[in-house]
Amino acid sequence: MSAETKSRLIITGGTGYLGSHLLAILLDAHQVTVIDRTIKRERVNAGDVTFIESDLANVSDDILSNTSVLVHAAYANNLAEEKLFLERACKLNPKL
């Protein structure tokens, strides 16, 4: 599948236990961006992935508005921050 036909997908917590396993499954069919507070590349055996080291509060609006699928697998140590992130993602991209 070419990059133009792949849907754009974000995985929060994409280098954690759950996120890295989801990444391995979803990478072939999607153009994937991983957002994680601490990028653990040794957990990811992936080719063409964009990694963004950031907490949820600092993810740019441009990234959220230009995606087709959001997979939220990040560990929630701050529920208020997580809620604001998900509300902002849905406001910027109503199809999520």
PDB file of N, CA and C in Angstrom:
ATOM      1  N   MET A   1       0.846  -1.168   0.000  1.00  0.00           N
ATOM      2  CA  MET A   1       0.000   0.000   0.000  1.00  0.00           C
ATOM      3  C   MET A   1       0.895   1.236   0.000  1.00  0.00           C
ATOM      4  N   SER A   2       0.647   2.206  -0.873  1.00  0.00           N
ATOM      5  CA  SER A   2       1.479   3.401  -0.931  1.00  0.00           C
ATOM      6  C   SER A   2       1.115   4.365   0.185  1.00  0.00           C
ATOM      7  N   ALA A   3       2.046   5.277   0.473  1.00  0.00           N
ATOM      8  CA  ALA A   3       1.834   6.242   1.562  1.00  0.00           C
ATOM      9  C   ALA A   3       0.623   7.124   1.300  1.00  0.00           C
ATOM     10  N   GLU A   4       0.326   7.402   0.018  1.00  0.00           N
ATOM     11  CA  GLU A   4      -0.816   8.257  -0.302  1.00  0.00           C
ATOM     12  C   GLU A   4      -2.154   7.590   0.012  1.00  0.00           C
ATOM     13  N   THR A   5      -2.214   6.262  -0.056  1.00  0.00           N
ATOM     14  CA  THR A   5      -3.480   5.565   0.181  1.00  0.00           C
ATOM     15  C   THR A   5      -3.659   5.128   1.624  1.00  0.00           C
ATOM     16  N   LYS A   6      -2.587   5.221   2.417  1.00  0.00           N
ATOM     17  CA  LYS A   6      -2.687   4.827   3.823  1.00  0.00           C
ATOM     18  C   LYS A   6      -3.357   5.935   4.633  1.00  0.00           C
ATOM     19  N   SER A   7      -4.214   5.543   5.556  1.00  0.00           N
ATOM     20  CA  SER A   7      -4.821   6.529   6.440  1.00  0.00           C
ATOM     21  C   SER A   7      -3.797   6.947   7.488  1.00  0.00           C
ATOM     22  N   ARG A   8      -3.954   8.178   7.978  1.00  0.00           N
ATOM     23  CA  ARG A   8      -3.038   8.710   8.991  1.00  0.00           C
ATOM     24  C   ARG A   8      -3.549   8.326  10.367  1.00  0.00           C
ATOM     25  N   LEU A   9      -2.688   7.733  11.171  1.00  0.00           N
ATOM     26  CA  LEU A   9      -3.070   7.204  12.466  1.00  0.00           C
ATOM     27  C   LEU A   9      -2.103   7.704  13.532  1.00  0.00           C
ATOM     28  N   ILE A  10      -2.648   8.077  14.695  1.00  0.00           N
ATOM     29  CA  ILE A  10      -1.835   8.453  15.850  1.00  0.00           C
ATOM     30  C   ILE A  10      -2.032   7.387  16.916  1.00  0.00           C
ATOM     31  N   ILE A  11      -0.920   6.966  17.518  1.00  0.00           N
ATOM     32  CA  ILE A  11      -0.988   6.099  18.692  1.00  0.00           C
ATOM     33  C   ILE A  11      -0.325   6.851  19.840  1.00  0.00           C
ATOM     34  N   THR A  12      -1.115   7.223  20.853  1.00  0.00           N
ATOM     35  CA  THR A  12      -0.508   7.803  22.047  1.00  0.00           C
ATOM     36  C   THR A  12      -0.002   6.651  22.899  1.00  0.00           C
ATOM     37  N   GLY A  13       1.140   6.849  23.528  1.00  0.00           N
ATOM     38  CA  GLY A  13       1.727   5.752  24.293  1.00  0.00           C
ATOM     39  C   GLY A  13       2.229   4.651  23.390  1.00  0.00           C
ATOM     40  N   GLY A  14       2.634   5.011  22.197  1.00  0.00           N
ATOM     41  CA  GLY A  14       2.981   4.030  21.172  1.00  0.00           C
ATOM     42  C   GLY A  14       4.251   3.239  21.388  1.00  0.00           C
ATOM     43  N   THR A  15       5.058   3.618  22.379  1.00  0.00           N
ATOM     44  CA  THR A  15       6.240   2.806  22.672  1.00  0.00           C
ATOM     45  C   THR A  15       6.103   2.089  24.009  1.00  0.00           C
ATOM     46  N   GLY A  16       4.946   2.175  24.615  1.00  0.00           N
ATOM     47  CA  GLY A  16       4.679   1.403  25.827  1.00  0.00           C
ATOM     48  C   GLY A  16       4.299  -0.025  25.459  1.00  0.00           C
ATOM     49  N   TYR A  17       3.928  -0.803  26.440  1.00  0.00           N
ATOM     50  CA  TYR A  17       3.629  -2.213  26.209  1.00  0.00           C
ATOM     51  C   TYR A  17       2.471  -2.387  25.223  1.00  0.00           C
ATOM     52  N   LEU A  18       1.332  -1.823  25.530  1.00  0.00           N
ATOM     53  CA  LEU A  18       0.152  -1.968  24.668  1.00  0.00           C
ATOM     54  C   LEU A  18       0.351  -1.268  23.335  1.00  0.00           C
ATOM     55  N   GLY A  19       0.818  -0.026  23.380  1.00  0.00           N
ATOM     56  CA  GLY A  19       0.988   0.749  22.153  1.00  0.00           C
ATOM     57  C   GLY A  19       1.961   0.132  21.172  1.00  0.00           C
ATOM     58  N   SER A  20       3.062  -0.431  21.667  1.00  0.00           N
ATOM     59  CA  SER A  20       4.043  -1.030  20.755  1.00  0.00           C
ATOM     60  C   SER A  20       3.489  -2.281  20.070  1.00  0.00           C
ATOM     61  N   HIS A  21       2.650  -3.021  20.761  1.00  0.00           N
ATOM     62  CA  HIS A  21       2.026  -4.190  20.135  1.00  0.00           C
ATOM     63  C   HIS A  21       0.979  -3.762  19.102  1.00  0.00           C
ATOM     64  N   LEU A  22       0.221  -2.723  19.405  1.00  0.00           N
ATOM     65  CA  LEU A  22      -0.739  -2.196  18.430  1.00  0.00           C
ATOM     66  C   LEU A  22      -0.011  -1.646  17.205  1.00  0.00           C
ATOM     67  N   LEU A  23       1.093  -0.964  17.430  1.00  0.00           N
ATOM     68  CA  LEU A  23       1.867  -0.407  16.330  1.00  0.00           C
ATOM     69  C   LEU A  23       2.298  -1.492  15.355  1.00  0.00           C
ATOM     70  N   ALA A  24       2.774  -2.597  15.878  1.00  0.00           N
ATOM     71  CA  ALA A  24       3.225  -3.697  15.020  1.00  0.00           C
ATOM     72  C   ALA A  24       2.102  -4.218  14.132  1.00  0.00           C
ATOM     73  N   ILE A  25       0.886  -4.199  14.649  1.00  0.00           N
ATOM     74  CA  ILE A  25      -0.271  -4.697  13.892  1.00  0.00           C
ATOM     75  C   ILE A  25      -0.756  -3.663  12.867  1.00  0.00           C
ATOM     76  N   LEU A  26      -0.747  -2.395  13.247  1.00  0.00           N
ATOM     77  CA  LEU A  26      -1.367  -1.345  12.431  1.00  0.00           C
ATOM     78  C   LEU A  26      -0.442  -0.703  11.406  1.00  0.00           C
ATOM     79  N   LEU A  27       0.853  -0.909  11.535  1.00  0.00           N
ATOM     80  CA  LEU A  27       1.820  -0.205  10.700  1.00  0.00           C
ATOM     81  C   LEU A  27       1.668  -0.479   9.207  1.00  0.00           C
ATOM     82  N   ASP A  28       1.361  -1.694   8.817  1.00  0.00           N
ATOM     83  CA  ASP A  28       1.273  -2.018   7.393  1.00  0.00           C
ATOM     84  C   ASP A  28       0.146  -1.283   6.678  1.00  0.00           C
ATOM     85  N   ALA A  29      -0.946  -1.035   7.373  1.00  0.00           N
ATOM     86  CA  ALA A  29      -2.114  -0.441   6.725  1.00  0.00           C
ATOM     87  C   ALA A  29      -2.261   1.055   6.963  1.00  0.00           C
ATOM     88  N   HIS A  30      -1.399   1.639   7.806  1.00  0.00           N
ATOM     89  CA  HIS A  30      -1.561   3.044   8.171  1.00  0.00           C
ATOM     90  C   HIS A  30      -0.238   3.786   8.167  1.00  0.00           C
ATOM     91  N   GLN A  31      -0.315   5.088   7.964  1.00  0.00           N
ATOM     92  CA  GLN A  31       0.816   5.981   8.139  1.00  0.00           C
ATOM     93  C   GLN A  31       0.776   6.395   9.612  1.00  0.00           C
ATOM     94  N   VAL A  32       1.720   5.928  10.421  1.00  0.00           N
ATOM     95  CA  VAL A  32       1.614   6.025  11.876  1.00  0.00           C
ATOM     96  C   VAL A  32       2.513   7.106  12.460  1.00  0.00           C
ATOM     97  N   THR A  33       1.924   7.881  13.391  1.00  0.00           N
ATOM     98  CA  THR A  33       2.663   8.811  14.236  1.00  0.00           C
ATOM     99  C   THR A  33       2.506   8.327  15.666  1.00  0.00           C
ATOM    100  N   VAL A  34       3.627   8.161  16.359  1.00  0.00           N
ATOM    101  CA  VAL A  34       3.622   7.738  17.756  1.00  0.00           C
ATOM    102  C   VAL A  34       3.898   8.951  18.624  1.00  0.00           C
ATOM    103  N   ILE A  35       3.036   9.165  19.615  1.00  0.00           N
ATOM    104  CA  ILE A  35       3.238  10.229  20.595  1.00  0.00           C
ATOM    105  C   ILE A  35       3.417   9.556  21.950  1.00  0.00           C
ATOM    106  N   ASP A  36       4.551   9.853  22.584  1.00  0.00           N
ATOM    107  CA  ASP A  36       4.846   9.243  23.878  1.00  0.00           C
ATOM    108  C   ASP A  36       5.709  10.204  24.674  1.00  0.00           C
ATOM    109  N   ARG A  37       5.527  10.195  25.995  1.00  0.00           N
ATOM    110  CA  ARG A  37       6.357  11.055  26.857  1.00  0.00           C
ATOM    111  C   ARG A  37       7.815  10.646  26.795  1.00  0.00           C
ATOM    112  N   THR A  38       8.081   9.370  26.732  1.00  0.00           N
ATOM    113  CA  THR A  38       9.437   8.842  26.675  1.00  0.00           C
ATOM    114  C   THR A  38       9.498   7.817  25.554  1.00  0.00           C
ATOM    115  N   ILE A  39      10.195   8.138  24.503  1.00  0.00           N
ATOM    116  CA  ILE A  39      10.289   7.233  23.363  1.00  0.00           C
ATOM    117  C   ILE A  39      11.239   6.091  23.710  1.00  0.00           C
ATOM    118  N   LYS A  40      10.699   4.876  23.695  1.00  0.00           N
ATOM    119  CA  LYS A  40      11.482   3.670  23.967  1.00  0.00           C
ATOM    120  C   LYS A  40      11.627   2.900  22.657  1.00  0.00           C
ATOM    121  N   ARG A  41      12.539   3.340  21.815  1.00  0.00           N
ATOM    122  CA  ARG A  41      12.683   2.762  20.476  1.00  0.00           C
ATOM    123  C   ARG A  41      13.021   1.274  20.505  1.00  0.00           C
ATOM    124  N   GLU A  42      13.640   0.805  21.569  1.00  0.00           N
ATOM    125  CA  GLU A  42      13.981  -0.617  21.641  1.00  0.00           C
ATOM    126  C   GLU A  42      12.741  -1.495  21.692  1.00  0.00           C
ATOM    127  N   ARG A  43      11.594  -0.936  22.054  1.00  0.00           N
ATOM    128  CA  ARG A  43      10.348  -1.706  22.089  1.00  0.00           C
ATOM    129  C   ARG A  43       9.665  -1.757  20.723  1.00  0.00           C
ATOM    130  N   VAL A  44      10.137  -0.944  19.799  1.00  0.00           N
ATOM    131  CA  VAL A  44       9.449  -0.815  18.518  1.00  0.00           C
ATOM    132  C   VAL A  44      10.330  -1.351  17.397  1.00  0.00           C
ATOM    133  N   ASN A  45       9.848  -2.352  16.717  1.00  0.00           N
ATOM    134  CA  ASN A  45      10.524  -2.889  15.545  1.00  0.00           C
ATOM    135  C   ASN A  45       9.695  -2.460  14.345  1.00  0.00           C
ATOM    136  N   ALA A  46       9.842  -1.178  13.985  1.00  0.00           N
ATOM    137  CA  ALA A  46       8.992  -0.619  12.945  1.00  0.00           C
ATOM    138  C   ALA A  46       9.825   0.165  11.948  1.00  0.00           C
ATOM    139  N   GLY A  47       9.317   0.237  10.751  1.00  0.00           N
ATOM    140  CA  GLY A  47       9.994   0.965   9.693  1.00  0.00           C
ATOM    141  C   GLY A  47       9.634   2.433   9.679  1.00  0.00           C
ATOM    142  N   ASP A  48       8.673   2.804   8.877  1.00  0.00           N
ATOM    143  CA  ASP A  48       8.333   4.200   8.621  1.00  0.00           C
ATOM    144  C   ASP A  48       7.321   4.720   9.641  1.00  0.00           C
ATOM    145  N   VAL A  49       7.828   5.152  10.786  1.00  0.00           N
ATOM    146  CA  VAL A  49       6.996   5.692  11.857  1.00  0.00           C
ATOM    147  C   VAL A  49       7.542   7.054  12.235  1.00  0.00           C
ATOM    148  N   THR A  50       6.657   8.012  12.459  1.00  0.00           N
ATOM    149  CA  THR A  50       7.060   9.315  12.973  1.00  0.00           C
ATOM    150  C   THR A  50       6.917   9.285  14.485  1.00  0.00           C
ATOM    151  N   PHE A  51       8.006   9.615  15.194  1.00  0.00           N
ATOM    152  CA  PHE A  51       7.990   9.625  16.651  1.00  0.00           C
ATOM    153  C   PHE A  51       7.970  11.065  17.147  1.00  0.00           C
ATOM    154  N   ILE A  52       7.063  11.344  18.089  1.00  0.00           N
ATOM    155  CA  ILE A  52       6.998  12.657  18.723  1.00  0.00           C
ATOM    156  C   ILE A  52       7.090  12.434  20.222  1.00  0.00           C
ATOM    157  N   GLU A  53       8.150  12.955  20.826  1.00  0.00           N
ATOM    158  CA  GLU A  53       8.318  12.829  22.272  1.00  0.00           C
ATOM    159  C   GLU A  53       7.653  14.044  22.924  1.00  0.00           C
ATOM    160  N   SER A  54       6.501  13.796  23.543  1.00  0.00           N
ATOM    161  CA  SER A  54       5.709  14.890  24.091  1.00  0.00           C
ATOM    162  C   SER A  54       4.680  14.341  25.062  1.00  0.00           C
ATOM    163  N   ASP A  55       4.277  15.177  26.012  1.00  0.00           N
ATOM    164  CA  ASP A  55       3.120  14.797  26.812  1.00  0.00           C
ATOM    165  C   ASP A  55       1.875  15.232  26.044  1.00  0.00           C
ATOM    166  N   LEU A  56       0.719  14.795  26.484  1.00  0.00           N
ATOM    167  CA  LEU A  56      -0.518  15.042  25.740  1.00  0.00           C
ATOM    168  C   LEU A  56      -0.856  16.521  25.631  1.00  0.00           C
ATOM    169  N   ALA A  57      -0.499  17.314  26.629  1.00  0.00           N
ATOM    170  CA  ALA A  57      -0.834  18.736  26.629  1.00  0.00           C
ATOM    171  C   ALA A  57      -0.088  19.522  25.558  1.00  0.00           C
ATOM    172  N   ASN A  58       1.031  19.014  25.082  1.00  0.00           N
ATOM    173  CA  ASN A  58       1.868  19.760  24.142  1.00  0.00           C
ATOM    174  C   ASN A  58       1.817  19.252  22.707  1.00  0.00           C
ATOM    175  N   VAL A  59       0.888  18.372  22.388  1.00  0.00           N
ATOM    176  CA  VAL A  59       0.750  17.879  21.017  1.00  0.00           C
ATOM    177  C   VAL A  59       0.160  19.006  20.170  1.00  0.00           C
ATOM    178  N   SER A  60       0.753  19.249  19.013  1.00  0.00           N
ATOM    179  CA  SER A  60       0.302  20.375  18.183  1.00  0.00           C
ATOM    180  C   SER A  60      -1.068  20.118  17.568  1.00  0.00           C
ATOM    181  N   ASP A  61      -1.797  21.203  17.381  1.00  0.00           N
ATOM    182  CA  ASP A  61      -3.118  21.133  16.766  1.00  0.00           C
ATOM    183  C   ASP A  61      -3.041  20.573  15.347  1.00  0.00           C
ATOM    184  N   ASP A  62      -1.969  20.896  14.637  1.00  0.00           N
ATOM    185  CA  ASP A  62      -1.806  20.437  13.259  1.00  0.00           C
ATOM    186  C   ASP A  62      -1.772  18.909  13.177  1.00  0.00           C
ATOM    187  N   ILE A  63      -1.087  18.282  14.107  1.00  0.00           N
ATOM    188  CA  ILE A  63      -1.003  16.818  14.128  1.00  0.00           C
ATOM    189  C   ILE A  63      -2.384  16.213  14.367  1.00  0.00           C
ATOM    190  N   LEU A  64      -3.117  16.774  15.317  1.00  0.00           N
ATOM    191  CA  LEU A  64      -4.439  16.229  15.641  1.00  0.00           C
ATOM    192  C   LEU A  64      -5.451  16.437  14.528  1.00  0.00           C
ATOM    193  N   SER A  65      -5.362  17.559  13.828  1.00  0.00           N
ATOM    194  CA  SER A  65      -6.362  17.843  12.799  1.00  0.00           C
ATOM    195  C   SER A  65      -6.101  17.105  11.493  1.00  0.00           C
ATOM    196  N   ASN A  66      -4.896  16.575  11.326  1.00  0.00           N
ATOM    197  CA  ASN A  66      -4.543  15.882  10.079  1.00  0.00           C
ATOM    198  C   ASN A  66      -4.380  14.385  10.286  1.00  0.00           C
ATOM    199  N   THR A  67      -5.325  13.776  10.964  1.00  0.00           N
ATOM    200  CA  THR A  67      -5.255  12.330  11.186  1.00  0.00           C
ATOM    201  C   THR A  67      -6.624  11.711  10.956  1.00  0.00           C
ATOM    202  N   SER A  68      -6.639  10.442  10.641  1.00  0.00           N
ATOM    203  CA  SER A  68      -7.897   9.724  10.410  1.00  0.00           C
ATOM    204  C   SER A  68      -8.332   8.925  11.617  1.00  0.00           C
ATOM    205  N   VAL A  69      -7.347   8.414  12.369  1.00  0.00           N
ATOM    206  CA  VAL A  69      -7.636   7.521  13.494  1.00  0.00           C
ATOM    207  C   VAL A  69      -6.743   7.905  14.667  1.00  0.00           C
ATOM    208  N   LEU A  70      -7.325   7.936  15.863  1.00  0.00           N
ATOM    209  CA  LEU A  70      -6.568   8.177  17.080  1.00  0.00           C
ATOM    210  C   LEU A  70      -6.732   6.969  17.987  1.00  0.00           C
ATOM    211  N   VAL A  71      -5.606   6.296  18.287  1.00  0.00           N
ATOM    212  CA  VAL A  71      -5.609   5.162  19.204  1.00  0.00           C
ATOM    213  C   VAL A  71      -4.946   5.648  20.485  1.00  0.00           C
ATOM    214  N   HIS A  72      -5.723   5.741  21.552  1.00  0.00           N
ATOM    215  CA  HIS A  72      -5.199   6.284  22.810  1.00  0.00           C
ATOM    216  C   HIS A  72      -4.800   5.124  23.722  1.00  0.00           C
ATOM    217  N   ALA A  73      -3.483   4.864  23.772  1.00  0.00           N
ATOM    218  CA  ALA A  73      -2.961   3.767  24.583  1.00  0.00           C
ATOM    219  C   ALA A  73      -1.999   4.269  25.649  1.00  0.00           C
ATOM    220  N   ALA A  74      -1.974   5.585  25.852  1.00  0.00           N
ATOM    221  CA  ALA A  74      -1.061   6.159  26.841  1.00  0.00           C
ATOM    222  C   ALA A  74      -1.552   5.880  28.251  1.00  0.00           C
ATOM    223  N   TYR A  75      -0.606   5.697  29.144  1.00  0.00           N
ATOM    224  CA  TYR A  75      -0.921   5.519  30.555  1.00  0.00           C
ATOM    225  C   TYR A  75      -1.427   6.845  31.109  1.00  0.00           C
ATOM    226  N   ALA A  76      -2.542   6.816  31.781  1.00  0.00           N
ATOM    227  CA  ALA A  76      -3.170   8.034  32.284  1.00  0.00           C
ATOM    228  C   ALA A  76      -2.728   8.315  33.712  1.00  0.00           C
ATOM    229  N   ASN A  77      -1.680   9.130  33.858  1.00  0.00           N
ATOM    230  CA  ASN A  77      -1.282   9.527  35.201  1.00  0.00           C
ATOM    231  C   ASN A  77      -1.851  10.893  35.568  1.00  0.00           C
ATOM    232  N   ASN A  78      -2.473  11.557  34.608  1.00  0.00           N
ATOM    233  CA  ASN A  78      -3.109  12.839  34.843  1.00  0.00           C
ATOM    234  C   ASN A  78      -4.422  12.849  34.064  1.00  0.00           C
ATOM    235  N   LEU A  79      -5.502  12.478  34.723  1.00  0.00           N
ATOM    236  CA  LEU A  79      -6.783  12.340  34.031  1.00  0.00           C
ATOM    237  C   LEU A  79      -7.306  13.660  33.492  1.00  0.00           C
ATOM    238  N   ALA A  80      -7.040  14.766  34.167  1.00  0.00           N
ATOM    239  CA  ALA A  80      -7.494  16.071  33.680  1.00  0.00           C
ATOM    240  C   ALA A  80      -6.800  16.408  32.359  1.00  0.00           C
ATOM    241  N   GLU A  81      -5.485  16.158  32.285  1.00  0.00           N
ATOM    242  CA  GLU A  81      -4.741  16.398  31.049  1.00  0.00           C
ATOM    243  C   GLU A  81      -5.237  15.490  29.928  1.00  0.00           C
ATOM    244  N   GLU A  82      -5.495  14.255  30.260  1.00  0.00           N
ATOM    245  CA  GLU A  82      -5.988  13.296  29.274  1.00  0.00           C
ATOM    246  C   GLU A  82      -7.353  13.725  28.733  1.00  0.00           C
ATOM    247  N   LYS A  83      -8.232  14.156  29.608  1.00  0.00           N
ATOM    248  CA  LYS A  83      -9.573  14.609  29.200  1.00  0.00           C
ATOM    249  C   LYS A  83      -9.471  15.822  28.277  1.00  0.00           C
ATOM    250  N   LEU A  84      -8.633  16.789  28.625  1.00  0.00           N
ATOM    251  CA  LEU A  84      -8.454  17.974  27.781  1.00  0.00           C
ATOM    252  C   LEU A  84      -7.889  17.602  26.411  1.00  0.00           C
ATOM    253  N   PHE A  85      -6.937  16.665  26.381  1.00  0.00           N
ATOM    254  CA  PHE A  85      -6.356  16.220  25.116  1.00  0.00           C
ATOM    255  C   PHE A  85      -7.422  15.601  24.215  1.00  0.00           C
ATOM    256  N   LEU A  86      -8.231  14.700  24.765  1.00  0.00           N
ATOM    257  CA  LEU A  86      -9.256  14.025  23.965  1.00  0.00           C
ATOM    258  C   LEU A  86     -10.335  15.003  23.509  1.00  0.00           C
ATOM    259  N   GLU A  87     -10.717  15.940  24.361  1.00  0.00           N
ATOM    260  CA  GLU A  87     -11.702  16.957  23.964  1.00  0.00           C
ATOM    261  C   GLU A  87     -11.151  17.835  22.846  1.00  0.00           C
ATOM    262  N   ARG A  88      -9.873  18.231  22.967  1.00  0.00           N
ATOM    263  CA  ARG A  88      -9.238  19.065  21.932  1.00  0.00           C
ATOM    264  C   ARG A  88      -9.123  18.301  20.619  1.00  0.00           C
ATOM    265  N   ALA A  89      -8.759  17.030  20.688  1.00  0.00           N
ATOM    266  CA  ALA A  89      -8.653  16.208  19.475  1.00  0.00           C
ATOM    267  C   ALA A  89      -9.989  16.121  18.766  1.00  0.00           C
ATOM    268  N   CYS A  90     -11.059  15.911  19.507  1.00  0.00           N
ATOM    269  CA  CYS A  90     -12.394  15.801  18.896  1.00  0.00           C
ATOM    270  C   CYS A  90     -12.882  17.132  18.351  1.00  0.00           C
ATOM    271  N   LYS A  91     -12.522  18.227  18.994  1.00  0.00           N
ATOM    272  CA  LYS A  91     -12.911  19.553  18.506  1.00  0.00           C
ATOM    273  C   LYS A  91     -12.170  19.898  17.211  1.00  0.00           C
ATOM    274  N   LEU A  92     -10.874  19.594  17.166  1.00  0.00           N
ATOM    275  CA  LEU A  92     -10.074  19.882  15.985  1.00  0.00           C
ATOM    276  C   LEU A  92     -10.382  18.955  14.818  1.00  0.00           C
ATOM    277  N   ASN A  93     -10.846  17.756  15.141  1.00  0.00           N
ATOM    278  CA  ASN A  93     -11.057  16.740  14.121  1.00  0.00           C
ATOM    279  C   ASN A  93     -12.341  15.974  14.443  1.00  0.00           C
ATOM    280  N   PRO A  94     -13.505  16.524  14.091  1.00  0.00           N
ATOM    281  CA  PRO A  94     -14.782  15.919  14.478  1.00  0.00           C
ATOM    282  C   PRO A  94     -14.998  14.497  13.973  1.00  0.00           C
ATOM    283  N   LYS A  95     -14.242  14.046  12.978  1.00  0.00           N
ATOM    284  CA  LYS A  95     -14.442  12.685  12.469  1.00  0.00           C
ATOM    285  C   LYS A  95     -13.825  11.623  13.370  1.00  0.00           C
ATOM    286  N   LEU A  96     -13.043  12.045  14.382  1.00  0.00           N
ATOM    287  CA  LEU A  96     -12.430  11.076  15.302  1.00  0.00           C
ATOM    288  C   LEU A  96     -13.472  10.456  16.200  1.00  0.00           C
TER     289      LEU A  96
END
